């Protein structure tokens, strides 16, 4: 697993994945404490954190199906949204593997009969998985085609 020390390194990795899978990619950047979503208390015009660092957040949206977007936070984590299902707190180093798993069709929806429920399961390296609860009404055609 590659270590992605910065938001820009993660964006570069996602651009590479987009090229590998022939996907369009759109990237927007928010740089500065007054621009990033988790630092709204920084105040207007305050661009650096108290430690002197310049926080960098990026939003990446892939074209095609499944609909997939990634919000990379300056705190070494990400929010990945697959077909409207939010998968929060993904480690930045796991983002490329997560995206590849979805694009390689390894992600699936596990249906549970009792109590009823559905979960998006995304395999990650090292025999790990990310498991996210899905509201029943959120089943899109892409997700419905992956129910096990």
Short mmCIF file of C-alpha atoms in Angstrom, two decimals:
data_model
loop_
_atom_site.label_atom_id
_atom_site.label_comp_id
_atom_site.label_asym_id
_atom_site.label_seq_id
_atom_site.Cartn_x
_atom_site.Cartn_y
_atom_site.Cartn_z
CA UNK A 1 0.00 0.00 0.00
CA UNK A 2 1.38 3.41 -0.92
CA UNK A 3 1.52 6.09 1.72
CA UNK A 4 -0.21 9.25 0.50
CA UNK A 5 1.33 12.00 2.63
CA UNK A 6 -0.65 14.88 1.15
CA UNK A 7 -4.01 15.65 -0.37
CA UNK A 8 -2.24 16.40 -3.66
CA UNK A 9 -0.61 12.93 -3.66
CA UNK A 10 -4.06 11.37 -3.20
CA UNK A 11 -5.49 13.48 -6.05
CA UNK A 12 -2.62 12.35 -8.29
CA UNK A 13 -3.36 8.70 -7.41
CA UNK A 14 -7.06 9.23 -8.24
CA UNK A 15 -6.17 10.85 -11.58
CA UNK A 16 -4.08 7.76 -12.39
CA UNK A 17 -7.01 5.48 -11.50
CA UNK A 18 -9.36 7.56 -13.67
CA UNK A 19 -6.99 7.10 -16.61
CA UNK A 20 -6.69 3.33 -15.97
CA UNK A 21 -10.47 2.90 -15.98
CA UNK A 22 -11.12 5.44 -18.77
CA UNK A 23 -13.23 7.59 -16.45
CA UNK A 24 -13.70 11.31 -16.61
CA UNK A 25 -12.56 13.08 -13.48
CA UNK A 26 -13.33 16.51 -12.10
CA UNK A 27 -11.27 17.94 -9.24
CA UNK A 28 -11.80 21.06 -7.15
CA UNK A 29 -9.44 22.30 -4.43
CA UNK A 30 -10.05 24.27 -1.25
CA UNK A 31 -6.84 25.60 0.23
CA UNK A 32 -6.57 27.54 3.47
CA UNK A 33 -8.21 27.26 6.88
CA UNK A 34 -10.96 29.67 5.83
CA UNK A 35 -11.83 27.49 2.80
CA UNK A 36 -11.79 23.92 4.09
CA UNK A 37 -15.01 22.41 5.43
CA UNK A 38 -13.66 21.27 8.79
CA UNK A 39 -12.09 24.60 9.66
CA UNK A 40 -15.08 26.90 9.36
CA UNK A 41 -14.35 28.31 12.82
CA UNK A 42 -11.01 29.67 11.56
CA UNK A 43 -12.55 33.01 10.70
CA UNK A 44 -12.57 35.06 7.51
CA UNK A 45 -9.16 35.59 5.95
CA UNK A 46 -7.37 33.11 8.24
CA UNK A 47 -5.57 30.78 5.87
CA UNK A 48 -3.19 28.84 8.10
CA UNK A 49 -3.82 26.55 11.04
CA UNK A 50 -2.43 27.44 14.47
CA UNK A 51 0.58 25.18 13.77
CA UNK A 52 1.44 27.21 10.66
CA UNK A 53 0.28 24.60 8.13
CA UNK A 54 -1.88 25.41 5.13
CA UNK A 55 -4.79 22.92 5.05
CA UNK A 56 -5.72 21.49 1.64
CA UNK A 57 -8.99 19.75 0.88
CA UNK A 58 -10.05 18.36 -2.49
CA UNK A 59 -13.29 17.11 -3.99
CA UNK A 60 -13.01 14.52 -6.77
CA UNK A 61 -15.91 13.35 -8.89
CA UNK A 62 -15.68 10.46 -11.35
CA UNK A 63 -17.84 10.21 -14.45
CA UNK A 64 -19.82 7.10 -15.39
CA UNK A 65 -21.44 4.40 -13.29
CA UNK A 66 -21.28 3.81 -10.48
CA UNK A 67 -21.48 7.43 -9.41
CA UNK A 68 -18.49 7.91 -7.14
CA UNK A 69 -17.03 10.98 -5.45
CA UNK A 70 -14.25 11.50 -2.93
CA UNK A 71 -13.78 14.39 -0.50
CA UNK A 72 -10.19 14.36 0.75
CA UNK A 73 -9.77 16.13 4.08
CA UNK A 74 -6.54 17.67 5.37
CA UNK A 75 -6.74 15.33 8.39
CA UNK A 76 -5.59 12.22 6.43
CA UNK A 77 -9.09 10.85 5.90
CA UNK A 78 -11.79 10.97 3.25
CA UNK A 79 -15.51 10.72 2.64
CA UNK A 80 -16.28 8.47 -0.33
CA UNK A 81 -19.79 8.47 -1.75
CA UNK A 82 -20.87 5.52 -3.91
CA UNK A 83 -24.26 5.86 -5.61
CA UNK A 84 -25.42 8.22 -2.86
CA UNK A 85 -24.15 6.07 0.02
CA UNK A 86 -21.71 8.01 2.22
CA UNK A 87 -18.71 6.07 3.46
CA UNK A 88 -17.04 8.37 6.01
CA UNK A 89 -13.71 8.11 7.78
CA UNK A 90 -11.81 6.26 5.06
CA UNK A 91 -8.07 6.57 5.69
CA UNK A 92 -6.43 8.59 2.91
CA UNK A 93 -4.03 5.68 2.25
CA UNK A 94 -7.04 3.38 1.64
CA UNK A 95 -8.77 5.68 -0.86
CA UNK A 96 -7.12 4.30 -4.06
CA UNK A 97 -7.79 0.68 -2.99
CA UNK A 98 -11.40 1.54 -2.13
CA UNK A 99 -11.99 3.20 -5.51
CA UNK A 100 -10.32 0.33 -7.40
CA UNK A 101 -12.44 -2.20 -5.50
CA UNK A 102 -15.61 -0.39 -6.60
CA UNK A 103 -14.44 0.03 -10.21
CA UNK A 104 -13.26 -3.62 -10.37
CA UNK A 105 -16.80 -4.71 -9.38
CA UNK A 106 -15.64 -6.30 -6.10
CA UNK A 107 -17.93 -4.13 -3.95
CA UNK A 108 -21.32 -5.66 -3.19
CA UNK A 109 -24.49 -5.17 -1.21
CA UNK A 110 -25.17 -7.67 1.56
CA UNK A 111 -28.85 -8.11 2.40
CA UNK A 112 -29.83 -9.30 5.84
CA UNK A 113 -33.25 -10.82 6.43
CA UNK A 114 -33.59 -10.36 10.18
CA UNK A 115 -33.46 -7.74 11.29
CA UNK A 116 -33.88 -6.43 7.77
CA UNK A 117 -31.03 -4.34 6.46
CA UNK A 118 -28.58 -3.80 3.65
CA UNK A 119 -24.90 -2.98 3.79
CA UNK A 120 -22.46 -1.81 1.14
CA UNK A 121 -19.35 -3.97 1.52
CA UNK A 122 -16.10 -2.79 -0.07
CA UNK A 123 -13.10 -5.16 0.14
CA UNK A 124 -9.76 -3.55 1.05
CA UNK A 125 -6.21 -4.95 1.08
CA UNK A 126 -5.16 -7.15 3.97
CA UNK A 127 -8.46 -9.04 4.27
CA UNK A 128 -10.21 -5.89 5.51
CA UNK A 129 -13.57 -4.54 4.39
CA UNK A 130 -15.44 -1.30 4.74
CA UNK A 131 -19.08 -1.90 5.70
CA UNK A 132 -21.67 0.85 5.43
CA UNK A 133 -25.36 0.62 6.36
CA UNK A 134 -27.73 1.47 3.49
CA UNK A 135 -31.26 2.77 3.88
CA UNK A 136 -33.61 0.51 1.90
CA UNK A 137 -34.85 3.36 -0.28
CA UNK A 138 -31.32 4.14 -1.48
CA UNK A 139 -31.03 1.09 -3.74
CA UNK A 140 -30.10 2.38 -7.19
CA UNK A 141 -30.02 0.09 -10.24
CA UNK A 142 -26.22 -0.23 -9.90
CA UNK A 143 -26.47 -1.17 -6.22
CA UNK A 144 -29.43 -3.48 -6.83
CA UNK A 145 -27.33 -5.41 -9.35
CA UNK A 146 -24.80 -6.20 -6.61
CA UNK A 147 -27.11 -7.61 -3.91
CA UNK A 148 -25.96 -10.93 -2.43
#
